[in-house]
Every structure is written in structure tokens, then in C-alpha cells.
Short mmCIF file of C-alpha atoms in Angstrom, two decimals:
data_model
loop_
_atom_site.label_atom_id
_atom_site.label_comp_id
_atom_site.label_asym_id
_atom_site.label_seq_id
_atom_site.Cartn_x
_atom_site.Cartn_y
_atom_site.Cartn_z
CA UNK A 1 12.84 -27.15 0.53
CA UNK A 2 10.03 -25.37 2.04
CA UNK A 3 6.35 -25.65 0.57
CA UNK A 4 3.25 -24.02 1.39
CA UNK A 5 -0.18 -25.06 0.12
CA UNK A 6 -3.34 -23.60 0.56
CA UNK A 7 -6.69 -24.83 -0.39
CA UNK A 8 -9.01 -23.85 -1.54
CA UNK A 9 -7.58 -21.41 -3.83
CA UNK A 10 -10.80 -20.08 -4.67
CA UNK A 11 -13.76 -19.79 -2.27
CA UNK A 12 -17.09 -18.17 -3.12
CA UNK A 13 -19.42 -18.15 0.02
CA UNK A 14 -22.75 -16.72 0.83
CA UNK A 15 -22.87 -13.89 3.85
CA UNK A 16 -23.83 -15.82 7.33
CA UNK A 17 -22.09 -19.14 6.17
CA UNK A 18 -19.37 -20.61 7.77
CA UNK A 19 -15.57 -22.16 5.78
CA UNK A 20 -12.25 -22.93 6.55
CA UNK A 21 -8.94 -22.30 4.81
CA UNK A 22 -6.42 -25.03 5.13
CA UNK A 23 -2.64 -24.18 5.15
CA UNK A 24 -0.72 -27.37 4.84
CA UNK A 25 3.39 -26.96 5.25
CA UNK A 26 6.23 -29.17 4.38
CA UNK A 27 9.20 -29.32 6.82
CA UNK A 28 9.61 -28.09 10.49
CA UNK A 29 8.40 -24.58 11.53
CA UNK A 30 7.18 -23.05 14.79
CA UNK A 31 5.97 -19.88 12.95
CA UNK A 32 3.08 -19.48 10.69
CA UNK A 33 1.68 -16.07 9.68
CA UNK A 34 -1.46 -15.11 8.35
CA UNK A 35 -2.17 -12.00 5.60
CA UNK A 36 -5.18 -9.92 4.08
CA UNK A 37 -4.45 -8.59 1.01
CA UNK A 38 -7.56 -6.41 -0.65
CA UNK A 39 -7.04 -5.70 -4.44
CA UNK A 40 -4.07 -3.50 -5.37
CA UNK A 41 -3.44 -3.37 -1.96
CA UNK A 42 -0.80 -4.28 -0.02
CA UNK A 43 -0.32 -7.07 2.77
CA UNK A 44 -2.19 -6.47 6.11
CA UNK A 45 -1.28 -9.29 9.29
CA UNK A 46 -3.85 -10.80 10.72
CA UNK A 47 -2.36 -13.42 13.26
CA UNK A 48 0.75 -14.64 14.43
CA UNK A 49 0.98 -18.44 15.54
CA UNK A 50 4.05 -19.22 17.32
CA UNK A 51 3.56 -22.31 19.20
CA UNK A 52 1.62 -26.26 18.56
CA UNK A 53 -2.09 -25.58 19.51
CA UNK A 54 -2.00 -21.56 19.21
CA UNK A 55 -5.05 -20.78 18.58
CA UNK A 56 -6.54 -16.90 18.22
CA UNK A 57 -9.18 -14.94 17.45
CA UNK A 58 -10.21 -11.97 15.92
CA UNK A 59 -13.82 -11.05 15.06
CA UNK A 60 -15.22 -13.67 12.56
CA UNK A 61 -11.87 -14.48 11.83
CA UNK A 62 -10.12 -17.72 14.07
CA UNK A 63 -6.42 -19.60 13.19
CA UNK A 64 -5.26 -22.26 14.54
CA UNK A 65 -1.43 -23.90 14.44
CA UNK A 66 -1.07 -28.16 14.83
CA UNK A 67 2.67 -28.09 13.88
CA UNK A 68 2.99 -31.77 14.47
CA UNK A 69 0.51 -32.00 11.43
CA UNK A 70 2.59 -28.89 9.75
CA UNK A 71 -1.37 -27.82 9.53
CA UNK A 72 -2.71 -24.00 10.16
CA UNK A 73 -6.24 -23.42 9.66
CA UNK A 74 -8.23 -20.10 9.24
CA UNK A 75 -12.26 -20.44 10.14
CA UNK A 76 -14.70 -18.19 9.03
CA UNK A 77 -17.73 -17.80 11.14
CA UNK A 78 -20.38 -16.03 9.80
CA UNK A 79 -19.24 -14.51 6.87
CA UNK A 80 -19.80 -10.51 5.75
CA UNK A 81 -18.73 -9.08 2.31
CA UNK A 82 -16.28 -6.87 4.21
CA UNK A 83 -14.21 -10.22 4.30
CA UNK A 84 -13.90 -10.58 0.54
CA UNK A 85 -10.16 -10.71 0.08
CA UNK A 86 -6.88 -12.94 -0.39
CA UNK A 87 -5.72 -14.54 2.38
CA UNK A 88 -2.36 -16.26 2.42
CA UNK A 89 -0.76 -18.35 4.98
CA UNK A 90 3.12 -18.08 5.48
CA UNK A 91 5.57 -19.87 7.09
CA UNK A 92 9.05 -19.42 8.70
CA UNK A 93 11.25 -22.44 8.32
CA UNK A 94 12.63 -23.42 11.73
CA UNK A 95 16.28 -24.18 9.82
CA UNK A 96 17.72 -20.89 9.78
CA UNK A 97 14.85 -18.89 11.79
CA UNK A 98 17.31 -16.48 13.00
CA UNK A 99 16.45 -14.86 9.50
CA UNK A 100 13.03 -14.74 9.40
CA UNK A 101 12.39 -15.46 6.21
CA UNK A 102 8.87 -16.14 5.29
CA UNK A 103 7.65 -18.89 2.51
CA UNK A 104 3.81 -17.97 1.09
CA UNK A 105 1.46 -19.77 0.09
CA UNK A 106 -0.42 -19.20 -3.42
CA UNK A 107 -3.23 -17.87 -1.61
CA UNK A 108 -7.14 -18.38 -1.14
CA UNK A 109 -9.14 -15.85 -2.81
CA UNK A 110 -12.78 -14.96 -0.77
CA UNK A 111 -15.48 -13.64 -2.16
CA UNK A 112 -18.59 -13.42 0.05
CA UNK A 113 -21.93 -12.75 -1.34
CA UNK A 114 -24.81 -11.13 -0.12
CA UNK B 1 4.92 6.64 12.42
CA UNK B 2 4.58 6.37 8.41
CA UNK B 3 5.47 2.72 9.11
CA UNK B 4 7.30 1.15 5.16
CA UNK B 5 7.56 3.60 2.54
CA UNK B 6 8.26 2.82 -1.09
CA UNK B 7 8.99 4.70 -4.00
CA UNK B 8 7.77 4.89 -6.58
CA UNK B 9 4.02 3.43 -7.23
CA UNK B 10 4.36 2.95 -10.62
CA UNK B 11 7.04 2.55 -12.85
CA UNK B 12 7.34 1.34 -16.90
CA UNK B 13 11.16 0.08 -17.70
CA UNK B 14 12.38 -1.06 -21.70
CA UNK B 15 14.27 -4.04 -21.73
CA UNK B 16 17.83 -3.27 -21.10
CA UNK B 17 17.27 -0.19 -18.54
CA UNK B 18 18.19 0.15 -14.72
CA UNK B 19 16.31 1.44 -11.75
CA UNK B 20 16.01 1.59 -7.93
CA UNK B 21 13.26 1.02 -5.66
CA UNK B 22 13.11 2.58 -2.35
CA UNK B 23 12.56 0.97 0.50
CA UNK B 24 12.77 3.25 4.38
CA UNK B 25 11.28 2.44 7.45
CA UNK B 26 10.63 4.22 10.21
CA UNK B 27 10.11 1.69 13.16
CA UNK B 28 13.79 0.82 13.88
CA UNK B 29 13.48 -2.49 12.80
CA UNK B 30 16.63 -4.59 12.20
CA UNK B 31 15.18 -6.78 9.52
CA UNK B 32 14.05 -6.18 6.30
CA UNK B 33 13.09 -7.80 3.29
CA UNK B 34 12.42 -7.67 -0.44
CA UNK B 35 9.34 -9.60 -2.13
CA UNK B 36 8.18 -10.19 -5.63
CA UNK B 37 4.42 -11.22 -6.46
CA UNK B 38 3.34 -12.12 -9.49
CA UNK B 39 -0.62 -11.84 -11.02
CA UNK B 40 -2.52 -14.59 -8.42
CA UNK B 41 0.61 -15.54 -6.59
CA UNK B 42 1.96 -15.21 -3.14
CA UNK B 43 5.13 -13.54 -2.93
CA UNK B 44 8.17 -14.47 -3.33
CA UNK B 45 11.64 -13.28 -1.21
CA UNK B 46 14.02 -12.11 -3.57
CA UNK B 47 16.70 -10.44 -0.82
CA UNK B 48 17.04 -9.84 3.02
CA UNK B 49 18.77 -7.86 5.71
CA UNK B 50 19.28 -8.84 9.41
CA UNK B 51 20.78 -5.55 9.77
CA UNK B 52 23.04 -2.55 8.17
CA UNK B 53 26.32 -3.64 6.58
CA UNK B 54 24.32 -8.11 6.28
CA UNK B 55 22.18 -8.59 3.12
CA UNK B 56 21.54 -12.35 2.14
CA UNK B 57 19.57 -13.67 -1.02
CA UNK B 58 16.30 -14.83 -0.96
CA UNK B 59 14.20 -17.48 -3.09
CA UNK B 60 14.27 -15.38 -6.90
CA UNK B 61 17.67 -13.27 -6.20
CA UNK B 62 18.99 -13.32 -9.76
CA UNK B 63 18.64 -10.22 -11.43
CA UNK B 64 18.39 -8.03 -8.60
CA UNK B 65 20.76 -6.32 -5.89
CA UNK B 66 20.49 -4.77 -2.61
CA UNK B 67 22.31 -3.04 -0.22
CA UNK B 68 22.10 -1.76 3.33
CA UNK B 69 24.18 0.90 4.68
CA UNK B 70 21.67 2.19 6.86
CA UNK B 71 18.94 0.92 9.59
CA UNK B 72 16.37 2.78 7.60
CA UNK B 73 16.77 2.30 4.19
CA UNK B 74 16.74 -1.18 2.00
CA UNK B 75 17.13 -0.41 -2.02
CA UNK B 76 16.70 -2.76 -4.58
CA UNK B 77 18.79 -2.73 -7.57
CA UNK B 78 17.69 -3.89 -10.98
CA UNK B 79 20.17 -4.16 -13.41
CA UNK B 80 19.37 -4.89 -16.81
CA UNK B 81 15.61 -5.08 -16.69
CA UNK B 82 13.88 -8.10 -18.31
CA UNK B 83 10.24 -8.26 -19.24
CA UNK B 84 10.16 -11.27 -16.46
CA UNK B 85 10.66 -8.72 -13.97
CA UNK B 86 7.01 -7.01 -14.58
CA UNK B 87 5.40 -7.85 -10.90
CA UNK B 88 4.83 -6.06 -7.83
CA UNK B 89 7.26 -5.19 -5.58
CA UNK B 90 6.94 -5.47 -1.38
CA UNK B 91 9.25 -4.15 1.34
CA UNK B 92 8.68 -5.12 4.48
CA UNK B 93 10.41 -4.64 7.69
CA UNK B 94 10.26 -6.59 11.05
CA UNK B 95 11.74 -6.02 14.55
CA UNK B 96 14.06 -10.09 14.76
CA UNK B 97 11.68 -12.47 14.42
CA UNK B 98 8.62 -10.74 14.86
CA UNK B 99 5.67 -10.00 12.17
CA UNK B 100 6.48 -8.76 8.88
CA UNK B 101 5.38 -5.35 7.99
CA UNK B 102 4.88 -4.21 4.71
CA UNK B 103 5.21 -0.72 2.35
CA UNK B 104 2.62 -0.33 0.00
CA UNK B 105 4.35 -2.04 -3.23
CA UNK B 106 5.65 -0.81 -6.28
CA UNK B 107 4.25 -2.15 -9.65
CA UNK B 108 6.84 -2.21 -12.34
CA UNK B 109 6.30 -2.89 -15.86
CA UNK B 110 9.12 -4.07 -18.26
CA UNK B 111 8.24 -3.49 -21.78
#
């Protein structure tokens, strides 16, 4: 079965500092997703990592994919309040990827202050 | 494009009642899927569909039901409503295996 951990699940951070969320997987998968969800909001995508090594960027915002170490990683550079949200990580199981279905993580909860 | 729609926002059930939540897309995407997530929780599949006519059950299927008879439209059933069924409730939509897009949740409330 299929696990997803994130860590930390809670990060406080001061604006301008720098952090990284881990996403740590348990079985095969050449897919990992990463979400923004903003409170009582709904799921936003962020990145799409389909391959070992992927790595992309967007703003303050970089992920990265080692699937040999079932490892994603989502750096923060700089951070502004605007990035206070949940993040999650989730993961398509290579078994059965025809489907698509998607296994979350329990999500890391940002809160950047000024 | 309105992209995933869902209806309705908001909804309060008593224990024992049925309802359906909408689900419609307008991207023509094959897939789509049904999530649950709880108060500080990911989400959780409860069914899919690869297309009209193929629905398949997720992680948390019991209690629910789906059906697709359409490209656009994913429903899900409950039958029987239980108070662990209070949660918020995600469609999403995807074209194969391609990024998940998802409707703006319905929050249900079993009392």
C-alpha cells in the first residue's frame, strides 16, 4: 500500500527566510504532484514531476523529484506572506497508473510572518 | 471554460437521509474523480472514472456510489448518511494521466 508523508506538518517562517518541505513516498511512482490549498478553498496545482531529477520552478516556489529515493522536495526561497497556505504532495502509484489515482499526503501548513 | 463545477456549497443531512452531489466538467476530460478531506487532512479518493459507462472504487468507497453515463457529469451518491460522512467533498477531472483539476468542494454536514 501506498504512503505519503510530509514533514513538517507545520511550518511557521519569517518573510525573506528560506525552508523546504519534504515529501517522502513508499513504493514505486514516476508521478508526484504538488497542491496549494488557501483556507476554505479548494486545490490549486502547482507542479507536475514526471521523471527522476525533474526539477521546476515557479517564482519562490522550486520541486524537485529523486524517485530512486521515493523523495520530492518543495524549496522556499525567500518567503512572502502571500505564500501562507497548505501545501500537499501527491503521488500516483506506478502499479495501476493507467488510472491515475492520486495518494496525498497529510499536508504542511505555511504560515509566513512579516 | 468554467473548468469543475459542483453543487451544492453547503449542505446539512440527519442521519438516515440521502443526497447527490454534482460533479460536471467542461474540459472534455476522460477521467474523473471523487475525494473526501477531512479537518487537517489530505484527501482521500473515495471513487473514479476512466471514462462514461467505467467507475472503479477508490481508498474510502463504502458508503458512497457513483455513476457515469456521461463525459461531463460524475455524481456521487450517498445513501444513508452517517455523521462520519461530515467532510468536504472534491471533484476533480483530468485529461489520462495528466494533472488533476479540481471543482470548488462541497461541505456537507451530517447531524
Amino acid at each position: 500500500e501506498l504512503k505519503v508523508e510530509q514533514n513538517p506538518l507545520f511550518l511557521s517562517m519569517q518573510e525573506g527566510k528560506n525552508y523546504t518541505i519534504y515529501c517522502n513516498y513508499s513504493t514505486t511512482s514516476d508521478r508526484l504532484y504538488w497542491y496549494r490549498q488557501d483556507p476554505g478553498k479548494s486545490l490549486e496545482s502547482l507542479f507536475v514531476l514526471l521523471s527522476n531529477g525533474a526539477v521546476k520552478q515557479e517564482g519562490r516556489l522550486m520541486a524537485s523529484l529523486d524517485t530512486k529515493a521515493r523523495l520530492s522536495t518543495l524549496h522556499i526561497t525567500a518567503a512572502v506572506h502571500d505564500l501562507s497556505a497548505t501545501y500537499f504532495c501527491a503521488v500516483s502509484p506506478s502499479v495501476g497508473g493507467a488510472t491515475n489515482k492520486l495518494i496525498f499526503g497529510t499536508g504542511t501548513l505555511l504560515a509566513v510572518q512579516p | 471554460n468554467a473548468g469543475v463545477t459542483q453543487t451544492p456549497k453547503f449542505r446539512i443531512l440527519k442521519i438516515g437521509q440521502s443526497m447527490t452531489l454534482q460533479c460536471a466538467q467542461d474540459m472534455n476530460h476522460n477521467y474523473m474523480y471523487w475525494y473526501r478531506q477531512d479537518p487537517g487532512m489530505g484527501l482521500k479518493l473515495i471513487y473514479y472514472s476512466v471514462g462514461a459507462g467505467i467507475t472503479d472504487k477508490g481508498e474510502v468507497p463504502n458508503g458512497y456510489n457513483v455513476s457515469r453515463s456521461t463525459t461531463e457529469d460524475f455524481p456521487l451518491r450517498l445513501e444513508l448518511a452517517a455523521p462520519s460522512q461530515t467532510s468536504v467533498y472534491f471533484c476533480a477531472s483530468s485529461y489520462s494521466q495528466y494533472e488533476q483539476f479540481f471543482g470548488p468542494g462541497t461541505r456537507l454536514t451530517v447531524l
